[in-house]
Coordinates of C-alpha atoms in Angstrom, one line a residue:
Chain A
X1 CA 0.0 0.0 0.0
X2 CA 1.5 3.4 -1.0
X3 CA 1.7 6.4 1.3
X4 CA -0.7 8.4 -0.8
X5 CA -3.2 5.6 -0.6
X6 CA -3.1 5.8 3.2
X7 CA -4.1 9.4 3.1
X8 CA -7.1 8.6 0.8
X9 CA -8.9 7.7 4.0
X10 CA -10.5 10.9 5.3
X11 CA -9.7 10.0 8.9
X12 CA -6.0 9.5 8.2
X13 CA -5.8 12.7 6.2
X14 CA -7.5 14.6 9.1
X15 CA -5.2 13.0 11.7
X16 CA -2.1 13.8 9.5
X17 CA -3.0 17.5 9.1
X18 CA -4.0 18.0 12.8
X19 CA -1.0 16.0 14.0
X20 CA 1.6 17.8 11.9
X21 CA 0.2 21.2 12.8
X22 CA -0.1 20.5 16.5
X23 CA 3.3 19.0 16.5
X24 CA 4.9 22.1 15.1
X25 CA 3.2 24.5 17.5
X26 CA 3.8 22.2 20.5
X27 CA 7.5 21.9 19.6
X28 CA 8.1 25.6 19.3
X29 CA 6.5 26.7 22.5
X30 CA 7.8 23.5 24.2
X31 CA 11.4 24.8 24.0
X32 CA 10.5 27.8 26.1
X33 CA 8.4 25.8 28.5
X34 CA 11.1 23.3 29.1
X35 CA 13.8 25.9 29.5
X36 CA 11.7 27.9 31.9
X37 CA 11.0 24.8 33.9
X38 CA 7.3 24.9 33.1
X39 CA 7.1 21.5 31.4
X40 CA 4.4 20.4 33.8
X41 CA 2.0 23.1 32.5
X42 CA 1.0 20.9 29.5
X43 CA 0.5 17.9 31.7
X44 CA -1.6 19.8 34.2
X45 CA -3.7 21.3 31.4
X46 CA -4.3 17.9 29.8
X47 CA -5.9 16.7 33.1
X48 CA -8.0 19.8 33.1
X49 CA -9.0 19.2 29.5
X50 CA -10.0 15.6 30.4
X51 CA -12.3 16.9 33.2
X52 CA -13.8 19.5 30.9
X53 CA -14.4 17.0 28.1
X54 CA -16.1 14.6 30.5
X55 CA -18.2 17.3 32.0
X56 CA -19.2 18.7 28.6
X57 CA -20.3 15.2 27.4
X58 CA -22.4 14.6 30.6
X59 CA -24.0 18.1 30.3
X60 CA -24.6 17.7 26.6
X61 CA -22.3 20.4 25.4
X62 CA -19.9 20.1 22.4
X63 CA -16.7 18.9 24.2
X64 CA -14.3 20.9 22.0
X65 CA -16.1 24.3 22.4
X66 CA -16.7 23.7 26.1
X67 CA -13.2 22.6 26.9
X68 CA -11.3 25.3 25.1
X69 CA -12.5 28.3 27.3
X70 CA -12.3 26.1 30.5
X71 CA -8.7 25.1 29.8
X72 CA -7.7 28.6 28.8
X73 CA -9.3 30.0 32.0
X74 CA -7.5 27.4 34.2
X75 CA -4.1 28.2 32.4
X76 CA -4.7 31.9 33.3
X77 CA -5.5 30.8 36.9
X78 CA -2.3 28.9 37.1
X79 CA -0.4 32.0 35.8
X80 CA -2.2 34.2 38.4
X81 CA -1.4 31.8 41.2
X82 CA 2.2 31.6 40.2
X83 CA 2.6 35.3 40.1
X84 CA 0.4 36.4 43.0
X85 CA 0.3 33.6 45.6
X86 CA 2.8 31.8 47.8
X87 CA 2.1 28.5 45.9
X88 CA 4.9 27.3 43.7
X89 CA 4.2 26.7 40.0
X90 CA 4.2 22.9 40.4
X91 CA 1.9 23.0 43.4
X92 CA -0.7 25.1 41.7
X93 CA -0.6 22.9 38.6
X94 CA -0.9 19.7 40.7
X95 CA -3.9 21.1 42.7
X96 CA -5.8 22.2 39.7
X97 CA -5.1 19.2 37.5
X98 CA -6.0 16.7 40.3
X99 CA -9.2 18.6 41.0
X100 CA -10.2 18.7 37.4
X101 CA -9.5 15.0 37.0
X102 CA -11.7 14.3 40.0
X103 CA -14.5 16.4 38.6
X104 CA -14.3 14.6 35.3
X105 CA -14.3 11.2 36.9
X106 CA -17.1 12.1 39.3
X107 CA -19.2 13.5 36.4
X108 CA -18.8 10.2 34.4
X109 CA -19.5 8.0 37.4
X110 CA -22.8 9.8 38.4
X111 CA -24.1 10.2 34.8
X112 CA -26.7 7.7 33.8
X113 CA -27.3 6.7 30.2
X114 CA -24.5 8.8 28.8
X115 CA -22.1 6.7 26.7
X116 CA -18.6 8.0 27.3
X117 CA -15.6 6.3 25.7
X118 CA -13.2 7.0 28.5
X119 CA -10.3 5.3 26.7
X120 CA -10.5 7.7 23.7
X121 CA -10.3 10.7 26.1
X122 CA -7.4 9.2 28.1
X123 CA -5.4 7.6 25.2
X124 CA -6.7 9.4 22.1
X125 CA -8.5 8.1 19.1
X126 CA -7.6 8.8 15.5
X127 CA -11.2 8.4 14.6
X128 CA -12.4 11.2 16.9
X129 CA -10.6 13.9 14.9
X130 CA -13.1 15.8 12.8
X131 CA -13.0 18.5 10.2
X132 CA -13.6 21.2 12.8
X133 CA -10.3 20.1 14.5
X134 CA -8.6 20.5 11.1
X135 CA -9.9 24.0 10.7
X136 CA -9.1 25.0 14.3
X137 CA -5.6 23.5 14.1
X138 CA -4.9 25.3 10.8
X139 CA -5.9 28.6 12.3
X140 CA -4.0 28.0 15.5
X141 CA -0.9 26.9 13.6
X142 CA -0.9 29.9 11.3
X143 CA -1.5 32.4 14.1
X144 CA 1.0 30.8 16.4
X145 CA 3.8 30.5 13.9
X146 CA 3.3 34.1 12.7
X147 CA 3.2 35.4 16.3
X148 CA 6.3 33.4 17.1
X149 CA 8.2 34.7 14.0
X150 CA 7.4 38.3 15.0
X151 CA 8.1 37.8 18.7
X152 CA 10.9 35.3 18.7
X153 CA 13.6 37.8 19.8
X154 CA 11.5 38.8 22.8
X155 CA 10.6 35.2 23.6
X156 CA 14.2 34.3 23.6
X157 CA 15.0 37.2 25.9
X158 CA 12.4 36.3 28.5
X159 CA 13.1 32.6 28.2
X160 CA 16.7 33.3 29.0
X161 CA 16.2 35.9 31.7
X162 CA 12.7 37.1 32.5
X163 CA 13.9 39.7 35.0
X164 CA 16.2 41.4 32.5
X165 CA 13.5 41.2 29.8
X166 CA 11.1 43.1 32.1
X167 CA 13.8 45.6 32.9
X168 CA 14.1 46.6 29.3
X169 CA 10.4 47.0 28.9
X170 CA 9.3 43.6 27.6
X171 CA 5.7 42.8 28.8
X172 CA 6.5 39.4 30.1
X173 CA 2.9 38.9 31.4
X174 CA 1.6 39.3 27.9
X175 CA 4.0 36.6 26.6
X176 CA 3.1 34.4 29.5
X177 CA -0.6 34.8 28.5
X178 CA 0.4 34.0 24.9
X179 CA 2.1 30.8 26.0
X180 CA -0.9 29.8 28.2
X181 CA -3.4 30.3 25.4
X182 CA -1.3 28.4 22.8
X183 CA -0.6 25.6 25.3
X184 CA -4.3 25.3 26.0
X185 CA -5.1 25.0 22.3
X186 CA -2.4 22.4 21.8
X187 CA -3.7 20.3 24.7
X188 CA -7.4 20.5 23.7
X189 CA -6.9 19.9 20.0
X190 CA -4.1 17.4 20.4
X191 CA -5.7 15.3 23.2
X192 CA -8.4 14.0 20.8
X193 CA -5.6 12.5 18.7
X194 CA -3.1 11.5 21.3
X195 CA -5.1 11.4 24.5
X196 CA -5.1 13.4 27.8
X197 CA -2.4 11.3 29.3
X198 CA 0.0 11.5 26.4
X199 CA -0.5 14.9 24.8
X200 CA 2.1 16.7 27.1
X201 CA 4.8 14.5 25.5
X202 CA 4.5 16.7 22.3
X203 CA 5.4 19.7 24.3
X204 CA 8.3 18.1 26.1
X205 CA 10.0 15.4 24.0
X206 CA 11.0 17.4 20.9
X207 CA 12.5 20.2 23.0
X208 CA 14.5 17.9 25.3
X209 CA 15.7 15.9 22.3
X210 CA 16.9 19.0 20.5
X211 CA 18.7 20.7 23.5
X212 CA 22.4 20.1 23.3
X213 CA 22.5 19.8 19.5
X214 CA 23.1 23.5 18.8
X215 CA 24.5 26.5 20.6
X216 CA 21.8 28.7 19.0
X217 CA 18.3 29.1 20.5
X218 CA 16.8 29.7 17.1
X219 CA 18.3 26.5 15.7
X220 CA 17.0 24.5 18.7
X221 CA 13.5 25.8 18.0
X222 CA 13.7 24.8 14.3
X223 CA 15.3 21.4 15.2
X224 CA 12.6 20.8 17.8
X225 CA 9.8 21.4 15.2
X226 CA 11.5 19.1 12.7
X227 CA 11.9 16.3 15.3
X228 CA 8.3 16.7 16.4
X229 CA 6.9 16.3 12.8
X230 CA 9.3 13.4 12.1
X231 CA 8.3 11.5 15.3
X232 CA 4.6 12.2 14.7
X233 CA 4.7 11.0 11.1
X234 CA 6.6 7.8 11.9
X235 CA 4.3 7.1 14.8
X236 CA 1.2 7.7 12.7
X237 CA 2.4 5.4 9.9
X238 CA 3.5 2.7 12.4
X239 CA 0.2 2.9 14.2
X240 CA -1.6 2.5 10.8
X241 CA 0.4 -0.4 9.5
X242 CA 0.5 -2.4 12.8
X243 CA -2.9 -1.4 14.1
X244 CA -1.4 0.3 17.2
X245 CA -2.8 3.1 19.3
X246 CA -1.6 6.3 17.6
X247 CA -0.9 8.3 20.8
X248 CA 1.2 5.7 22.5
X249 CA 3.1 4.9 19.2
X250 CA 4.0 8.6 18.7
X251 CA 5.2 8.9 22.3
X252 CA 7.3 5.7 22.0
X253 CA 8.9 7.0 18.7
X254 CA 9.7 10.2 20.6
X255 CA 11.2 8.2 23.4
X256 CA 13.3 6.2 20.8
X257 CA 14.6 9.4 19.2
X258 CA 15.3 10.8 22.7
X259 CA 17.4 7.7 23.6
X260 CA 19.3 7.8 20.3
X261 CA 19.9 11.6 20.7
X262 CA 21.2 11.2 24.2
X263 CA 23.6 8.4 23.0
X264 CA 24.8 10.6 20.1
X265 CA 25.2 13.5 22.5
X266 CA 27.2 11.3 24.9
X267 CA 29.4 9.9 22.1
X268 CA 30.0 13.4 20.8
X269 CA 31.3 14.5 24.2
X270 CA 33.5 11.5 24.9
Chain B
X1 CA 27.5 66.9 37.3
X2 CA 23.9 66.7 36.1
X3 CA 21.2 64.6 37.8
X4 CA 20.5 61.3 36.2
X5 CA 18.0 59.8 38.6
X6 CA 16.2 61.5 41.5
X7 CA 14.6 59.3 44.2
X8 CA 12.3 61.1 46.5
X9 CA 10.6 59.5 49.6
X10 CA 10.5 56.1 48.0
X11 CA 8.7 53.4 50.0
X12 CA 8.4 49.9 48.7
X13 CA 6.5 47.1 50.5
X14 CA 5.6 43.5 49.9
X15 CA 2.1 43.3 51.4
X16 CA 2.4 44.7 54.9
X17 CA 6.1 44.2 55.0
X18 CA 7.8 47.6 54.3
X19 CA 11.2 46.9 52.7
X20 CA 12.3 50.4 51.7
X21 CA 11.2 53.3 53.8
X22 CA 11.2 56.9 52.6
X23 CA 14.5 56.7 50.7
X24 CA 15.7 59.8 49.0
X25 CA 18.9 60.2 47.0
X26 CA 20.2 61.5 43.7
X27 CA 22.4 59.6 41.2
X28 CA 24.5 62.0 39.2
X29 CA 26.0 61.5 35.8
X30 CA 29.4 59.7 36.1
X31 CA 28.8 58.4 39.6
X32 CA 29.9 55.0 40.6
X33 CA 27.8 54.1 43.6
X34 CA 28.2 51.0 45.8
X35 CA 25.1 50.0 47.6
X36 CA 26.0 48.2 50.8
X37 CA 24.0 46.7 53.7
X38 CA 23.3 43.4 55.4
X39 CA 21.1 40.7 54.0
X40 CA 17.5 41.9 54.2
X41 CA 18.4 45.6 54.3
X42 CA 16.5 46.2 51.1
X43 CA 19.4 46.5 48.5
X44 CA 17.9 44.3 45.8
X45 CA 14.4 45.8 46.4
X46 CA 15.8 49.3 45.9
X47 CA 17.4 48.5 42.6
X48 CA 14.3 46.6 41.4
X49 CA 12.2 49.6 42.1
X50 CA 14.7 51.8 40.1
X51 CA 14.4 49.3 37.2
X52 CA 10.6 49.3 37.4
X53 CA 10.4 45.7 38.4
X54 CA 8.5 46.5 41.6
X55 CA 5.9 49.2 41.9
X56 CA 6.7 51.5 44.8
X57 CA 4.0 52.0 47.4
X58 CA 4.7 55.8 47.5
X59 CA 7.4 58.3 46.5
X60 CA 8.8 59.2 43.1
X61 CA 11.6 58.1 40.9
X62 CA 12.3 60.6 38.1
X63 CA 14.8 60.3 35.3
X64 CA 16.9 63.1 33.8
X65 CA 17.3 63.9 30.2
X66 CA 18.3 61.1 27.8
X67 CA 17.4 58.3 30.1
X68 CA 14.3 56.2 30.5
X69 CA 13.5 53.4 32.9
X70 CA 13.7 50.8 30.2
X71 CA 17.1 52.0 28.9
X72 CA 19.0 51.1 32.1
X73 CA 21.5 48.3 31.7
X74 CA 20.9 45.6 34.3
X75 CA 23.1 42.8 35.4
X76 CA 21.1 40.5 37.7
X77 CA 22.4 37.9 40.0
X78 CA 23.0 34.7 38.0
X79 CA 19.8 32.6 38.1
X80 CA 20.0 28.8 37.8
X81 CA 18.3 28.6 34.4
X82 CA 21.4 30.1 32.8
X83 CA 23.1 26.7 33.3
X84 CA 23.0 24.7 30.0
X85 CA 20.9 27.3 28.2
X86 CA 21.3 26.8 24.4
X87 CA 22.3 30.3 23.3
X88 CA 25.3 31.8 21.6
X89 CA 27.0 34.7 23.3
X90 CA 26.0 37.0 20.4
X91 CA 22.3 36.0 20.7
X92 CA 22.4 37.0 24.4
X93 CA 24.3 40.3 23.9
X94 CA 22.0 41.3 21.0
X95 CA 18.9 40.7 23.2
X96 CA 20.2 43.7 25.3
X97 CA 19.2 46.0 22.4
X98 CA 15.5 44.9 22.5
X99 CA 14.5 47.8 24.6
X100 CA 15.6 50.2 21.8
X101 CA 13.5 48.4 19.2
X102 CA 10.1 49.9 20.3
X103 CA 7.5 47.8 18.5
X104 CA 9.8 46.6 15.8
X105 CA 9.9 42.8 15.7
X106 CA 13.4 42.3 14.2
X107 CA 16.8 43.6 15.0
X108 CA 18.2 46.3 12.8
X109 CA 21.8 46.7 11.5
X110 CA 22.5 49.3 14.1
X111 CA 21.4 46.9 16.9
X112 CA 23.9 44.3 15.7
X113 CA 26.6 47.0 15.5
X114 CA 25.8 48.0 19.0
X115 CA 26.0 44.4 20.3
X116 CA 29.3 44.0 18.5
X117 CA 30.6 47.2 20.0
X118 CA 29.6 46.0 23.5
X119 CA 31.6 42.9 23.0
X120 CA 34.5 45.0 21.7
X121 CA 34.4 47.3 24.7
X122 CA 34.9 44.4 27.0
X123 CA 37.5 42.7 24.8
X124 CA 35.4 39.5 24.4
X125 CA 34.7 39.6 20.7
X126 CA 36.5 36.2 20.5
X127 CA 33.6 34.7 22.5
X128 CA 30.9 35.9 20.0
X129 CA 30.0 32.5 18.5
X130 CA 30.7 30.4 21.6
X131 CA 27.9 28.7 23.5
X132 CA 27.1 30.7 26.7
X133 CA 26.8 27.7 29.0
X134 CA 30.3 26.5 28.1
X135 CA 32.0 29.7 29.3
X136 CA 33.7 30.1 32.7
X137 CA 32.0 32.1 35.5
X138 CA 34.1 35.2 34.7
X139 CA 33.4 35.0 31.0
X140 CA 29.7 34.6 31.6
X141 CA 29.6 37.6 33.8
X142 CA 31.3 39.7 31.1
X143 CA 28.8 38.5 28.5
X144 CA 25.9 39.6 30.8
X145 CA 27.7 42.9 31.3
X146 CA 28.0 43.2 27.5
X147 CA 24.2 42.6 27.3
X148 CA 23.7 45.4 29.9
X149 CA 26.0 47.7 27.9
X150 CA 24.0 47.0 24.8
X151 CA 20.9 48.1 26.6
X152 CA 22.2 51.4 27.9
X153 CA 24.4 54.4 27.2
X154 CA 23.9 56.0 30.6
X155 CA 23.2 53.9 33.7
X156 CA 24.3 50.4 34.6
X157 CA 22.8 48.6 37.6
X158 CA 24.5 45.5 39.0
X159 CA 23.2 43.1 41.6
X160 CA 26.2 41.6 43.5
X161 CA 28.0 40.8 40.2
X162 CA 31.0 39.2 41.9
X163 CA 29.0 36.5 43.8
X164 CA 30.1 33.6 41.7
X165 CA 33.5 34.8 40.7
X166 CA 36.9 33.6 42.0
X167 CA 39.4 36.2 43.3
X168 CA 41.2 36.7 40.0
X169 CA 38.0 37.0 37.9
X170 CA 36.5 39.4 40.5
X171 CA 39.6 41.6 40.2
X172 CA 39.5 41.6 36.5
X173 CA 35.7 42.3 36.4
X174 CA 36.1 45.3 38.8
X175 CA 38.9 46.7 36.6
X176 CA 36.6 46.5 33.7
X177 CA 33.8 48.4 35.6
X178 CA 36.3 51.1 36.8
X179 CA 37.5 51.6 33.2
X180 CA 34.0 51.8 31.9
X181 CA 33.1 54.4 34.4
X182 CA 36.3 56.4 33.9
X183 CA 36.7 56.2 30.1
X184 CA 33.1 56.2 28.9
X185 CA 31.5 58.2 31.6
X186 CA 29.0 55.5 32.3
X187 CA 27.1 55.9 35.6
X188 CA 27.2 52.7 37.7
X189 CA 25.1 51.6 40.7
X190 CA 26.3 48.3 42.2
X191 CA 25.3 46.2 45.1
X192 CA 28.3 44.9 46.9
X193 CA 28.8 42.7 49.9
X194 CA 29.9 44.9 52.8
X195 CA 31.9 48.0 53.7
X196 CA 35.0 46.1 54.7
X197 CA 35.5 44.2 51.6
X198 CA 37.5 45.0 48.5
X199 CA 34.2 45.4 46.7
X200 CA 34.1 49.0 47.5
X201 CA 35.4 50.3 44.2
X202 CA 33.1 53.2 43.4
X203 CA 33.4 56.9 44.4
X204 CA 30.2 56.9 46.5
X205 CA 28.6 54.5 49.0
X206 CA 25.0 54.2 49.8
X207 CA 24.4 52.3 53.0
X208 CA 21.1 50.7 53.8
X209 CA 20.0 49.5 57.3
X210 CA 16.6 48.0 57.8
X211 CA 15.2 49.5 54.7
X212 CA 16.4 53.0 55.4
X213 CA 19.4 54.9 54.0
X214 CA 21.8 55.2 56.9
X215 CA 24.4 57.1 54.9
X216 CA 25.2 58.3 51.4
X217 CA 28.7 59.6 51.2
X218 CA 32.0 59.3 49.2
X219 CA 34.2 56.3 49.5
X220 CA 37.1 58.7 50.4
X221 CA 35.2 60.1 53.3
X222 CA 34.3 56.6 54.6
X223 CA 37.9 55.4 54.4
X224 CA 39.2 58.5 56.1
X225 CA 36.8 58.3 59.1
X226 CA 36.3 54.6 59.4

């Protein structure tokens, strides 16, 4: 079966488009998140998204449109708690993600007659990606990449040293909000494909794989995007040919690339 | 000497905890001021207020001609995230010019020239393409100083810059600061450890005690009457 033939299936084409676009966006913001030690933000938001998806289904709302504002709101709440309370970043993420997970689980358990495919929420389902996801992902990717291109110098400055960036007049809160919104979109759109438990890997793996392979921040961001697309495509194809769950396969391809990269890095330094 | 920054009755507080209380002083063009005081005396809070990183509870900070709050060159204490950060020296120094860009998204030729010139001033042009995380402590501090120089033409604020430096690197770093102050007329405000140390390299000393200015005098005066 040729590659083009695979994409003649509408569900594969949708998964391909959404996956590639989300991979690029996740990779470019992932570099800053990892370097600023905010890797757990994506993980925390994915738990929130799970709770919101479950609640939306039980209440009869469209999950995507219900979850997006909820996850964005919680991401802002995390930012607010980080900046204005005595809670550390990790603690506020842990509190909110565990609470959201509990709300989602409780909503599912007390709902009667609502058929919820818990597995597809937790581990993703390639079949659940619709054309609305494709449209949203395309808009998200175009806007995020354009914003990133125009703001990358300032993003570099605040990723390296937020205090210095503020001292020269960069509005770091605005950029934090930008990251929170993009991260929310990545989590909500990507979790239908990869699952709530696995989506944060798209934010973290490509960045951690790329770090150490260049002395330039810009090159690391580009390399991270390339690694992310590569791992997603290989994962998607493997999952198709061997009937494997897509989310788990993509994560394991990322893990494989991570191990190879670390070995190469180690050999380079010996 | 003309007045560069005037601080009048400045009070800064975190919640109910007043850290700086009614501080008033003037920074004149060409000054090299060492800010001294024990831990918790409010040194870092004072410079953060000058930089606009903390909003004062009351009082006023006004800037003289040719200087704005976001055109101060700042050298913070080295945070942990600098370790293993993937960035070249030039990327970091160039980022110092961002405050001059206004709303422009990309660096201009003049910004690159300014960054090159900062490297040149500190004699570290040879480090331009090196990875920042692979430099020694002294080299890193000079690169961050070059970034601060790229940000300012008038006032440099340094927060305990010698903290992570060995004796030789500290000496060399202080010589660089003295030469910048003497040869380029750059005004410098630097937090140092204490009055007894060799860190007292400026021409004035601003001493803080429990959030209040206990003295603001010349180094010569202090040495004479200590």
